[in-house]
Amino acid sequence: MLWSKKIPWLSSILLLLTYGVFGWSYTSWGTSVIESGSLFQALEKDLATIFLYSVGGVLIILLAIAFTAPISLMTISLSTWLRSETRAFLSIFIGAFAFALIVQKITLFANFLLLLSAALLVKLDLQLAGYTRWLSWLLLTTLCLLGFAGGILAFNILR
């Protein structure tokens, strides 16, 4: 039963706050992009807003799926990928490109690491409490989306 297990309250509250701040900053960025009209010239303002919020929600869901994916699935796919010299060279090239992007956009990468660490803390607490993979994914996704939506709502109310 869901309620018979211990719920990690402290890490859940930290996750809600972290994703709330992310929702706030994402909405601030999205508002400035929409008002400048450079990216969404052909779209109406409300449609562009819905599109940006949907993209943010889908990215959060994909991150939650990646957090709860089994490690064995990832290691099997990597071991078969690196057996060829061409694939290994391609991996090194992509890794170097990713490193260059990380160094160039260090604030974006730091924000991503903050979101990652908050979600991984909750995932670890849920795992230690004995939740199944599907239930922990559902709780993690719900908390992330609630925090993101709370940040969006807070920005729009307090602006």
PDB file of N, CA and C in Angstrom, residues 43-150:
ATOM      1  N   LEU A  43       3.324  32.277 -34.273  1.00  0.00           N
ATOM      2  CA  LEU A  43       2.361  31.783 -33.300  1.00  0.00           C
ATOM      3  C   LEU A  43       1.745  32.917 -32.492  1.00  0.00           C
ATOM      4  N   GLU A  44       0.530  32.701 -32.087  1.00  0.00           N
ATOM      5  CA  GLU A  44      -0.151  33.613 -31.193  1.00  0.00           C
ATOM      6  C   GLU A  44       0.495  33.536 -29.808  1.00  0.00           C
ATOM      7  N   LYS A  45       0.370  34.577 -29.002  1.00  0.00           N
ATOM      8  CA  LYS A  45       1.044  34.631 -27.701  1.00  0.00           C
ATOM      9  C   LYS A  45       0.596  33.494 -26.777  1.00  0.00           C
ATOM     10  N   ASP A  46      -0.698  33.235 -26.704  1.00  0.00           N
ATOM     11  CA  ASP A  46      -1.195  32.166 -25.831  1.00  0.00           C
ATOM     12  C   ASP A  46      -0.741  30.788 -26.306  1.00  0.00           C
ATOM     13  N   LEU A  47      -0.732  30.579 -27.608  1.00  0.00           N
ATOM     14  CA  LEU A  47      -0.295  29.301 -28.161  1.00  0.00           C
ATOM     15  C   LEU A  47       1.196  29.081 -27.926  1.00  0.00           C
ATOM     16  N   ALA A  48       1.991  30.128 -28.059  1.00  0.00           N
ATOM     17  CA  ALA A  48       3.425  30.034 -27.799  1.00  0.00           C
ATOM     18  C   ALA A  48       3.685  29.731 -26.323  1.00  0.00           C
ATOM     19  N   THR A  49       2.895  30.321 -25.441  1.00  0.00           N
ATOM     20  CA  THR A  49       3.037  30.058 -24.010  1.00  0.00           C
ATOM     21  C   THR A  49       2.715  28.608 -23.692  1.00  0.00           C
ATOM     22  N   ILE A  50       1.629  28.112 -24.232  1.00  0.00           N
ATOM     23  CA  ILE A  50       1.255  26.706 -24.015  1.00  0.00           C
ATOM     24  C   ILE A  50       2.333  25.782 -24.564  1.00  0.00           C
ATOM     25  N   PHE A  51       2.877  26.116 -25.725  1.00  0.00           N
ATOM     26  CA  PHE A  51       3.937  25.305 -26.320  1.00  0.00           C
ATOM     27  C   PHE A  51       5.173  25.265 -25.428  1.00  0.00           C
ATOM     28  N   LEU A  52       5.591  26.413 -24.910  1.00  0.00           N
ATOM     29  CA  LEU A  52       6.774  26.452 -24.043  1.00  0.00           C
ATOM     30  C   LEU A  52       6.554  25.682 -22.744  1.00  0.00           C
ATOM     31  N   TYR A  53       5.381  25.812 -22.134  1.00  0.00           N
ATOM     32  CA  TYR A  53       5.093  25.077 -20.907  1.00  0.00           C
ATOM     33  C   TYR A  53       5.022  23.574 -21.176  1.00  0.00           C
ATOM     34  N   SER A  54       4.494  23.187 -22.321  1.00  0.00           N
ATOM     35  CA  SER A  54       4.423  21.770 -22.678  1.00  0.00           C
ATOM     36  C   SER A  54       5.819  21.186 -22.885  1.00  0.00           C
ATOM     37  N   VAL A  55       6.683  21.946 -23.535  1.00  0.00           N
ATOM     38  CA  VAL A  55       8.061  21.483 -23.734  1.00  0.00           C
ATOM     39  C   VAL A  55       8.750  21.294 -22.386  1.00  0.00           C
ATOM     40  N   GLY A  56       8.558  22.230 -21.468  1.00  0.00           N
ATOM     41  CA  GLY A  56       9.141  22.094 -20.132  1.00  0.00           C
ATOM     42  C   GLY A  56       8.606  20.875 -19.399  1.00  0.00           C
ATOM     43  N   GLY A  57       7.303  20.630 -19.492  1.00  0.00           N
ATOM     44  CA  GLY A  57       6.704  19.465 -18.846  1.00  0.00           C
ATOM     45  C   GLY A  57       7.204  18.158 -19.433  1.00  0.00           C
ATOM     46  N   VAL A  58       7.319  18.093 -20.748  1.00  0.00           N
ATOM     47  CA  VAL A  58       7.821  16.875 -21.398  1.00  0.00           C
ATOM     48  C   VAL A  58       9.277  16.619 -21.012  1.00  0.00           C
ATOM     49  N   LEU A  59      10.078  17.674 -20.936  1.00  0.00           N
ATOM     50  CA  LEU A  59      11.476  17.505 -20.518  1.00  0.00           C
ATOM     51  C   LEU A  59      11.571  16.982 -19.086  1.00  0.00           C
ATOM     52  N   ILE A  60      10.701  17.450 -18.212  1.00  0.00           N
ATOM     53  CA  ILE A  60      10.701  16.973 -16.832  1.00  0.00           C
ATOM     54  C   ILE A  60      10.297  15.506 -16.779  1.00  0.00           C
ATOM     55  N   ILE A  61       9.311  15.111 -17.561  1.00  0.00           N
ATOM     56  CA  ILE A  61       8.894  13.709 -17.598  1.00  0.00           C
ATOM     57  C   ILE A  61      10.019  12.830 -18.139  1.00  0.00           C
ATOM     58  N   LEU A  62      10.706  13.281 -19.174  1.00  0.00           N
ATOM     59  CA  LEU A  62      11.826  12.502 -19.719  1.00  0.00           C
ATOM     60  C   LEU A  62      12.963  12.374 -18.709  1.00  0.00           C
ATOM     61  N   LEU A  63      13.226  13.434 -17.946  1.00  0.00           N
ATOM     62  CA  LEU A  63      14.245  13.356 -16.902  1.00  0.00           C
ATOM     63  C   LEU A  63      13.839  12.360 -15.819  1.00  0.00           C
ATOM     64  N   ALA A  64      12.568  12.357 -15.446  1.00  0.00           N
ATOM     65  CA  ALA A  64      12.102  11.410 -14.428  1.00  0.00           C
ATOM     66  C   ALA A  64      12.205   9.977 -14.931  1.00  0.00           C
ATOM     67  N   ILE A  65      11.934   9.754 -16.204  1.00  0.00           N
ATOM     68  CA  ILE A  65      12.092   8.412 -16.775  1.00  0.00           C
ATOM     69  C   ILE A  65      13.554   8.005 -16.736  1.00  0.00           C
ATOM     70  N   ALA A  66      14.439   8.920 -17.075  1.00  0.00           N
ATOM     71  CA  ALA A  66      15.873   8.610 -17.055  1.00  0.00           C
ATOM     72  C   ALA A  66      16.358   8.314 -15.640  1.00  0.00           C
ATOM     73  N   PHE A  67      15.800   8.993 -14.634  1.00  0.00           N
ATOM     74  CA  PHE A  67      16.218   8.764 -13.251  1.00  0.00           C
ATOM     75  C   PHE A  67      15.792   7.404 -12.744  1.00  0.00           C
ATOM     76  N   THR A  68      14.648   6.917 -13.194  1.00  0.00           N
ATOM     77  CA  THR A  68      14.129   5.664 -12.669  1.00  0.00           C
ATOM     78  C   THR A  68      14.424   4.477 -13.578  1.00  0.00           C
ATOM     79  N   ALA A  69      15.138   4.683 -14.672  1.00  0.00           N
ATOM     80  CA  ALA A  69      15.495   3.575 -15.561  1.00  0.00           C
ATOM     81  C   ALA A  69      16.486   2.666 -14.857  1.00  0.00           C
ATOM     82  N   PRO A  70      16.376   1.369 -15.101  1.00  0.00           N
ATOM     83  CA  PRO A  70      17.329   0.458 -14.461  1.00  0.00           C
ATOM     84  C   PRO A  70      18.745   0.650 -14.994  1.00  0.00           C
ATOM     85  N   ILE A  71      19.697   0.595 -14.099  1.00  0.00           N
ATOM     86  CA  ILE A  71      21.106   0.786 -14.468  1.00  0.00           C
ATOM     87  C   ILE A  71      21.583  -0.331 -15.400  1.00  0.00           C
ATOM     88  N   SER A  72      21.092  -1.543 -15.201  1.00  0.00           N
ATOM     89  CA  SER A  72      21.528  -2.663 -16.035  1.00  0.00           C
ATOM     90  C   SER A  72      21.174  -2.435 -17.501  1.00  0.00           C
ATOM     91  N   LEU A  73      20.051  -1.793 -17.779  1.00  0.00           N
ATOM     92  CA  LEU A  73      19.654  -1.498 -19.150  1.00  0.00           C
ATOM     93  C   LEU A  73      20.641  -0.539 -19.797  1.00  0.00           C
ATOM     94  N   MET A  74      21.099   0.470 -19.048  1.00  0.00           N
ATOM     95  CA  MET A  74      22.040   1.441 -19.602  1.00  0.00           C
ATOM     96  C   MET A  74      23.428   0.832 -19.813  1.00  0.00           C
ATOM     97  N   THR A  75      23.881  -0.022 -18.900  1.00  0.00           N
ATOM     98  CA  THR A  75      25.221  -0.595 -19.046  1.00  0.00           C
ATOM     99  C   THR A  75      25.280  -1.607 -20.180  1.00  0.00           C
ATOM    100  N   ILE A  76      24.208  -2.333 -20.424  1.00  0.00           N
ATOM    101  CA  ILE A  76      24.191  -3.276 -21.540  1.00  0.00           C
ATOM    102  C   ILE A  76      24.276  -2.529 -22.859  1.00  0.00           C
ATOM    103  N   SER A  77      23.525  -1.463 -23.000  1.00  0.00           N
ATOM    104  CA  SER A  77      23.541  -0.718 -24.255  1.00  0.00           C
ATOM    105  C   SER A  77      24.884  -0.028 -24.481  1.00  0.00           C
ATOM    106  N   LEU A  78      25.544   0.426 -23.426  1.00  0.00           N
ATOM    107  CA  LEU A  78      26.851   1.063 -23.587  1.00  0.00           C
ATOM    108  C   LEU A  78      27.938   0.059 -23.922  1.00  0.00           C
ATOM    109  N   SER A  79      27.885  -1.138 -23.349  1.00  0.00           N
ATOM    110  CA  SER A  79      28.943  -2.117 -23.623  1.00  0.00           C
ATOM    111  C   SER A  79      28.890  -2.595 -25.066  1.00  0.00           C
ATOM    112  N   THR A  80      27.704  -2.745 -25.640  1.00  0.00           N
ATOM    113  CA  THR A  80      27.620  -3.142 -27.040  1.00  0.00           C
ATOM    114  C   THR A  80      27.974  -1.984 -27.969  1.00  0.00           C
ATOM    115  N   TRP A  81      27.736  -0.751 -27.537  1.00  0.00           N
ATOM    116  CA  TRP A  81      28.040   0.413 -28.361  1.00  0.00           C
ATOM    117  C   TRP A  81      29.542   0.606 -28.522  1.00  0.00           C
ATOM    118  N   LEU A  82      30.311   0.373 -27.464  1.00  0.00           N
ATOM    119  CA  LEU A  82      31.736   0.688 -27.491  1.00  0.00           C
ATOM    120  C   LEU A  82      32.621  -0.436 -28.027  1.00  0.00           C
ATOM    121  N   ARG A  83      32.078  -1.480 -28.603  1.00  0.00           N
ATOM    122  CA  ARG A  83      32.889  -2.584 -29.108  1.00  0.00           C
ATOM    123  C   ARG A  83      33.601  -2.246 -30.409  1.00  0.00           C
ATOM    124  N   SER A  84      33.115  -1.317 -31.166  1.00  0.00           N
ATOM    125  CA  SER A  84      33.729  -0.932 -32.420  1.00  0.00           C
ATOM    126  C   SER A  84      34.631   0.281 -32.209  1.00  0.00           C
ATOM    127  N   GLU A  85      35.744   0.344 -32.959  1.00  0.00           N
ATOM    128  CA  GLU A  85      36.653   1.480 -32.842  1.00  0.00           C
ATOM    129  C   GLU A  85      36.000   2.768 -33.365  1.00  0.00           C
ATOM    130  N   THR A  86      35.217   2.654 -34.407  1.00  0.00           N
ATOM    131  CA  THR A  86      34.538   3.821 -34.959  1.00  0.00           C
ATOM    132  C   THR A  86      33.546   4.378 -33.951  1.00  0.00           C
ATOM    133  N   ARG A  87      32.815   3.510 -33.308  1.00  0.00           N
ATOM    134  CA  ARG A  87      31.850   3.958 -32.310  1.00  0.00           C
ATOM    135  C   ARG A  87      32.550   4.567 -31.097  1.00  0.00           C
ATOM    136  N   ALA A  88      33.674   3.988 -30.714  1.00  0.00           N
ATOM    137  CA  ALA A  88      34.428   4.549 -29.593  1.00  0.00           C
ATOM    138  C   ALA A  88      34.952   5.941 -29.950  1.00  0.00           C
ATOM    139  N   PHE A  89      35.458   6.106 -31.177  1.00  0.00           N
ATOM    140  CA  PHE A  89      35.927   7.425 -31.617  1.00  0.00           C
ATOM    141  C   PHE A  89      34.774   8.416 -31.644  1.00  0.00           C
ATOM    142  N   LEU A  90      33.623   7.987 -32.144  1.00  0.00           N
ATOM    143  CA  LEU A  90      32.450   8.850 -32.186  1.00  0.00           C
ATOM    144  C   LEU A  90      32.019   9.242 -30.778  1.00  0.00           C
ATOM    145  N   SER A  91      32.115   8.326 -29.844  1.00  0.00           N
ATOM    146  CA  SER A  91      31.762   8.627 -28.454  1.00  0.00           C
ATOM    147  C   SER A  91      32.711   9.657 -27.858  1.00  0.00           C
ATOM    148  N   ILE A  92      33.983   9.537 -28.156  1.00  0.00           N
ATOM    149  CA  ILE A  92      34.966  10.515 -27.671  1.00  0.00           C
ATOM    150  C   ILE A  92      34.698  11.881 -28.292  1.00  0.00           C
ATOM    151  N   PHE A  93      34.391  11.906 -29.566  1.00  0.00           N
ATOM    152  CA  PHE A  93      34.091  13.164 -30.247  1.00  0.00           C
ATOM    153  C   PHE A  93      32.855  13.826 -29.657  1.00  0.00           C
ATOM    154  N   ILE A  94      31.796  13.051 -29.441  1.00  0.00           N
ATOM    155  CA  ILE A  94      30.571  13.594 -28.856  1.00  0.00           C
ATOM    156  C   ILE A  94      30.818  14.043 -27.417  1.00  0.00           C
ATOM    157  N   GLY A  95      31.619  13.286 -26.679  1.00  0.00           N
ATOM    158  CA  GLY A  95      31.955  13.670 -25.308  1.00  0.00           C
ATOM    159  C   GLY A  95      32.726  14.984 -25.256  1.00  0.00           C
ATOM    160  N   ALA A  96      33.662  15.168 -26.173  1.00  0.00           N
ATOM    161  CA  ALA A  96      34.423  16.414 -26.215  1.00  0.00           C
ATOM    162  C   ALA A  96      33.527  17.593 -26.593  1.00  0.00           C
ATOM    163  N   PHE A  97      32.609  17.358 -27.511  1.00  0.00           N
ATOM    164  CA  PHE A  97      31.664  18.406 -27.890  1.00  0.00           C
ATOM    165  C   PHE A  97      30.762  18.769 -26.711  1.00  0.00           C
ATOM    166  N   ALA A  98      30.289  17.747 -25.987  1.00  0.00           N
ATOM    167  CA  ALA A  98      29.446  17.992 -24.816  1.00  0.00           C
ATOM    168  C   ALA A  98      30.225  18.764 -23.752  1.00  0.00           C
ATOM    169  N   PHE A  99      31.486  18.413 -23.551  1.00  0.00           N
ATOM    170  CA  PHE A  99      32.316  19.130 -22.577  1.00  0.00           C
ATOM    171  C   PHE A  99      32.485  20.593 -22.970  1.00  0.00           C
ATOM    172  N   ALA A 100      32.685  20.850 -24.269  1.00  0.00           N
ATOM    173  CA  ALA A 100      32.816  22.237 -24.730  1.00  0.00           C
ATOM    174  C   ALA A 100      31.525  23.013 -24.494  1.00  0.00           C
ATOM    175  N   LEU A 101      30.389  22.377 -24.739  1.00  0.00           N
ATOM    176  CA  LEU A 101      29.107  23.046 -24.477  1.00  0.00           C
ATOM    177  C   LEU A 101      28.908  23.314 -22.990  1.00  0.00           C
ATOM    178  N   ILE A 102      29.320  22.362 -22.154  1.00  0.00           N
ATOM    179  CA  ILE A 102      29.183  22.528 -20.706  1.00  0.00           C
ATOM    180  C   ILE A 102      30.027  23.703 -20.225  1.00  0.00           C
ATOM    181  N   VAL A 103      31.249  23.791 -20.707  1.00  0.00           N
ATOM    182  CA  VAL A 103      32.126  24.885 -20.295  1.00  0.00           C
ATOM    183  C   VAL A 103      31.585  26.229 -20.783  1.00  0.00           C
ATOM    184  N   GLN A 104      31.023  26.230 -21.997  1.00  0.00           N
ATOM    185  CA  GLN A 104      30.507  27.476 -22.551  1.00  0.00           C
ATOM    186  C   GLN A 104      29.237  27.931 -21.826  1.00  0.00           C
ATOM    187  N   LYS A 105      28.382  27.020 -21.466  1.00  0.00           N
ATOM    188  CA  LYS A 105      27.107  27.341 -20.809  1.00  0.00           C
ATOM    189  C   LYS A 105      27.104  26.776 -19.386  1.00  0.00           C
ATOM    190  N   ILE A 106      28.020  27.193 -18.560  1.00  0.00           N
ATOM    191  CA  ILE A 106      28.207  26.626 -17.236  1.00  0.00           C
ATOM    192  C   ILE A 106      27.017  26.904 -16.314  1.00  0.00           C
ATOM    193  N   THR A 107      26.341  28.042 -16.468  1.00  0.00           N
ATOM    194  CA  THR A 107      25.193  28.330 -15.596  1.00  0.00           C
ATOM    195  C   THR A 107      24.028  27.402 -15.911  1.00  0.00           C
ATOM    196  N   LEU A 108      23.816  27.113 -17.196  1.00  0.00           N
ATOM    197  CA  LEU A 108      22.775  26.159 -17.570  1.00  0.00           C
ATOM    198  C   LEU A 108      23.099  24.775 -17.026  1.00  0.00           C
ATOM    199  N   PHE A 109      24.359  24.384 -17.113  1.00  0.00           N
ATOM    200  CA  PHE A 109      24.769  23.079 -16.618  1.00  0.00           C
ATOM    201  C   PHE A 109      24.638  23.003 -15.096  1.00  0.00           C
ATOM    202  N   ALA A 110      24.948  24.078 -14.404  1.00  0.00           N
ATOM    203  CA  ALA A 110      24.792  24.093 -12.948  1.00  0.00           C
ATOM    204  C   ALA A 110      23.322  23.977 -12.548  1.00  0.00           C
ATOM    205  N   ASN A 111      22.443  24.649 -13.283  1.00  0.00           N
ATOM    206  CA  ASN A 111      21.012  24.508 -13.025  1.00  0.00           C
ATOM    207  C   ASN A 111      20.548  23.076 -13.267  1.00  0.00           C
ATOM    208  N   PHE A 112      21.040  22.461 -14.339  1.00  0.00           N
ATOM    209  CA  PHE A 112      20.690  21.067 -14.620  1.00  0.00           C
ATOM    210  C   PHE A 112      21.171  20.146 -13.511  1.00  0.00           C
ATOM    211  N   LEU A 113      22.386  20.375 -13.023  1.00  0.00           N
ATOM    212  CA  LEU A 113      22.907  19.546 -11.928  1.00  0.00           C
ATOM    213  C   LEU A 113      22.094  19.718 -10.653  1.00  0.00           C
ATOM    214  N   LEU A 114      21.603  20.904 -10.409  1.00  0.00           N
ATOM    215  CA  LEU A 114      20.754  21.143  -9.245  1.00  0.00           C
ATOM    216  C   LEU A 114      19.440  20.371  -9.361  1.00  0.00           C
ATOM    217  N   LEU A 115      18.809  20.414 -10.536  1.00  0.00           N
ATOM    218  CA  LEU A 115      17.589  19.647 -10.761  1.00  0.00           C
ATOM    219  C   LEU A 115      17.852  18.152 -10.657  1.00  0.00           C
ATOM    220  N   LEU A 116      18.968  17.731 -11.205  1.00  0.00           N
ATOM    221  CA  LEU A 116      19.346  16.316 -11.168  1.00  0.00           C
ATOM    222  C   LEU A 116      19.566  15.834  -9.745  1.00  0.00           C
ATOM    223  N   SER A 117      20.279  16.608  -8.954  1.00  0.00           N
ATOM    224  CA  SER A 117      20.575  16.182  -7.580  1.00  0.00           C
ATOM    225  C   SER A 117      19.322  16.133  -6.720  1.00  0.00           C
ATOM    226  N   ALA A 118      18.405  17.063  -6.897  1.00  0.00           N
ATOM    227  CA  ALA A 118      17.163  17.041  -6.118  1.00  0.00           C
ATOM    228  C   ALA A 118      16.326  15.820  -6.469  1.00  0.00           C
ATOM    229  N   ALA A 119      16.225  15.514  -7.755  1.00  0.00           N
ATOM    230  CA  ALA A 119      15.435  14.357  -8.172  1.00  0.00           C
ATOM    231  C   ALA A 119      16.096  13.047  -7.754  1.00  0.00           C
ATOM    232  N   LEU A 120      17.405  12.972  -7.842  1.00  0.00           N
ATOM    233  CA  LEU A 120      18.090  11.747  -7.432  1.00  0.00           C
ATOM    234  C   LEU A 120      17.999  11.519  -5.925  1.00  0.00           C
ATOM    235  N   LEU A 121      17.973  12.589  -5.144  1.00  0.00           N
ATOM    236  CA  LEU A 121      17.804  12.455  -3.696  1.00  0.00           C
ATOM    237  C   LEU A 121      16.445  11.848  -3.361  1.00  0.00           C
ATOM    238  N   VAL A 122      15.398  12.330  -4.017  1.00  0.00           N
ATOM    239  CA  VAL A 122      14.063  11.775  -3.782  1.00  0.00           C
ATOM    240  C   VAL A 122      13.987  10.338  -4.271  1.00  0.00           C
ATOM    241  N   LYS A 123      14.596  10.058  -5.420  1.00  0.00           N
ATOM    242  CA  LYS A 123      14.588   8.680  -5.942  1.00  0.00           C
ATOM    243  C   LYS A 123      15.286   7.737  -4.971  1.00  0.00           C
ATOM    244  N   LEU A 124      16.402   8.163  -4.431  1.00  0.00           N
ATOM    245  CA  LEU A 124      17.124   7.338  -3.471  1.00  0.00           C
ATOM    246  C   LEU A 124      16.306   7.122  -2.201  1.00  0.00           C
ATOM    247  N   ASP A 125      15.672   8.170  -1.705  1.00  0.00           N
ATOM    248  CA  ASP A 125      14.825   8.036  -0.518  1.00  0.00           C
ATOM    249  C   ASP A 125      13.635   7.119  -0.773  1.00  0.00           C
ATOM    250  N   LEU A 126      13.036   7.224  -1.955  1.00  0.00           N
ATOM    251  CA  LEU A 126      11.917   6.345  -2.288  1.00  0.00           C
ATOM    252  C   LEU A 126      12.376   4.896  -2.411  1.00  0.00           C
ATOM    253  N   GLN A 127      13.546   4.693  -2.962  1.00  0.00           N
ATOM    254  CA  GLN A 127      14.105   3.348  -3.078  1.00  0.00           C
ATOM    255  C   GLN A 127      14.377   2.756  -1.702  1.00  0.00           C
ATOM    256  N   LEU A 128      14.947   3.560  -0.810  1.00  0.00           N
ATOM    257  CA  LEU A 128      15.232   3.087   0.540  1.00  0.00           C
ATOM    258  C   LEU A 128      13.958   2.805   1.328  1.00  0.00           C
ATOM    259  N   ALA A 129      12.871   3.506   0.996  1.00  0.00           N
ATOM    260  CA  ALA A 129      11.595   3.278   1.673  1.00  0.00           C
ATOM    261  C   ALA A 129      10.892   2.032   1.135  1.00  0.00           C
ATOM    262  N   GLY A 130      11.374   1.471   0.033  1.00  0.00           N
ATOM    263  CA  GLY A 130      10.808   0.240  -0.486  1.00  0.00           C
ATOM    264  C   GLY A 130       9.769   0.404  -1.577  1.00  0.00           C
ATOM    265  N   TYR A 131       9.716   1.539  -2.217  1.00  0.00           N
ATOM    266  CA  TYR A 131       8.761   1.748  -3.292  1.00  0.00           C
ATOM    267  C   TYR A 131       9.220   1.019  -4.551  1.00  0.00           C
ATOM    268  N   THR A 132       8.286   0.562  -5.358  1.00  0.00           N
ATOM    269  CA  THR A 132       8.631  -0.086  -6.621  1.00  0.00           C
ATOM    270  C   THR A 132       9.100   0.970  -7.618  1.00  0.00           C
ATOM    271  N   ARG A 133       9.694   0.499  -8.709  1.00  0.00           N
ATOM    272  CA  ARG A 133      10.222   1.422  -9.709  1.00  0.00           C
ATOM    273  C   ARG A 133       9.101   2.265 -10.320  1.00  0.00           C
ATOM    274  N   TRP A 134       7.956   1.650 -10.625  1.00  0.00           N
ATOM    275  CA  TRP A 134       6.854   2.387 -11.240  1.00  0.00           C
ATOM    276  C   TRP A 134       6.235   3.397 -10.290  1.00  0.00           C
ATOM    277  N   LEU A 135       6.078   3.004  -9.050  1.00  0.00           N
ATOM    278  CA  LEU A 135       5.502   3.921  -8.074  1.00  0.00           C
ATOM    279  C   LEU A 135       6.451   5.081  -7.777  1.00  0.00           C
ATOM    280  N   SER A 136       7.745   4.779  -7.710  1.00  0.00           N
ATOM    281  CA  SER A 136       8.701   5.864  -7.487  1.00  0.00           C
ATOM    282  C   SER A 136       8.754   6.796  -8.693  1.00  0.00           C
ATOM    283  N   TRP A 137       8.629   6.257  -9.906  1.00  0.00           N
ATOM    284  CA  TRP A 137       8.574   7.119 -11.094  1.00  0.00           C
ATOM    285  C   TRP A 137       7.333   7.998 -11.049  1.00  0.00           C
ATOM    286  N   LEU A 138       6.211   7.418 -10.671  1.00  0.00           N
ATOM    287  CA  LEU A 138       4.968   8.187 -10.607  1.00  0.00           C
ATOM    288  C   LEU A 138       5.059   9.297  -9.560  1.00  0.00           C
ATOM    289  N   LEU A 139       5.578   8.977  -8.383  1.00  0.00           N
ATOM    290  CA  LEU A 139       5.725   9.996  -7.339  1.00  0.00           C
ATOM    291  C   LEU A 139       6.736  11.067  -7.738  1.00  0.00           C
ATOM    292  N   LEU A 140       7.863  10.644  -8.307  1.00  0.00           N
ATOM    293  CA  LEU A 140       8.897  11.590  -8.717  1.00  0.00           C
ATOM    294  C   LEU A 140       8.379  12.517  -9.812  1.00  0.00           C
ATOM    295  N   THR A 141       7.691  11.970 -10.802  1.00  0.00           N
ATOM    296  CA  THR A 141       7.140  12.786 -11.881  1.00  0.00           C
ATOM    297  C   THR A 141       6.084  13.748 -11.356  1.00  0.00           C
ATOM    298  N   THR A 142       5.228  13.253 -10.481  1.00  0.00           N
ATOM    299  CA  THR A 142       4.179  14.110  -9.919  1.00  0.00           C
ATOM    300  C   THR A 142       4.777  15.260  -9.123  1.00  0.00           C
ATOM    301  N   LEU A 143       5.750  14.963  -8.282  1.00  0.00           N
ATOM    302  CA  LEU A 143       6.372  16.021  -7.480  1.00  0.00           C
ATOM    303  C   LEU A 143       7.103  17.034  -8.357  1.00  0.00           C
ATOM    304  N   CYS A 144       7.818  16.554  -9.370  1.00  0.00           N
ATOM    305  CA  CYS A 144       8.537  17.463 -10.261  1.00  0.00           C
ATOM    306  C   CYS A 144       7.574  18.376 -11.019  1.00  0.00           C
ATOM    307  N   LEU A 145       6.508  17.790 -11.548  1.00  0.00           N
ATOM    308  CA  LEU A 145       5.543  18.591 -12.298  1.00  0.00           C
ATOM    309  C   LEU A 145       4.776  19.546 -11.398  1.00  0.00           C
ATOM    310  N   LEU A 146       4.466  19.119 -10.170  1.00  0.00           N
ATOM    311  CA  LEU A 146       3.794  20.019  -9.226  1.00  0.00           C
ATOM    312  C   LEU A 146       4.684  21.209  -8.869  1.00  0.00           C
ATOM    313  N   GLY A 147       5.965  20.949  -8.633  1.00  0.00           N
ATOM    314  CA  GLY A 147       6.894  22.039  -8.341  1.00  0.00           C
ATOM    315  C   GLY A 147       7.048  22.981  -9.519  1.00  0.00           C
ATOM    316  N   PHE A 148       7.162  22.422 -10.726  1.00  0.00           N
ATOM    317  CA  PHE A 148       7.286  23.223 -11.945  1.00  0.00           C
ATOM    318  C   PHE A 148       6.040  24.079 -12.156  1.00  0.00           C
ATOM    319  N   ALA A 149       4.865  23.465 -12.008  1.00  0.00           N
ATOM    320  CA  ALA A 149       3.606  24.203 -12.168  1.00  0.00           C
ATOM    321  C   ALA A 149       3.448  25.253 -11.075  1.00  0.00           C
ATOM    322  N   GLY A 150       3.900  24.949  -9.866  1.00  0.00           N
ATOM    323  CA  GLY A 150       3.844  25.930  -8.788  1.00  0.00           C
ATOM    324  C   GLY A 150       4.717  27.135  -9.072  1.00  0.00           C
TER     325      GLY A 150
END
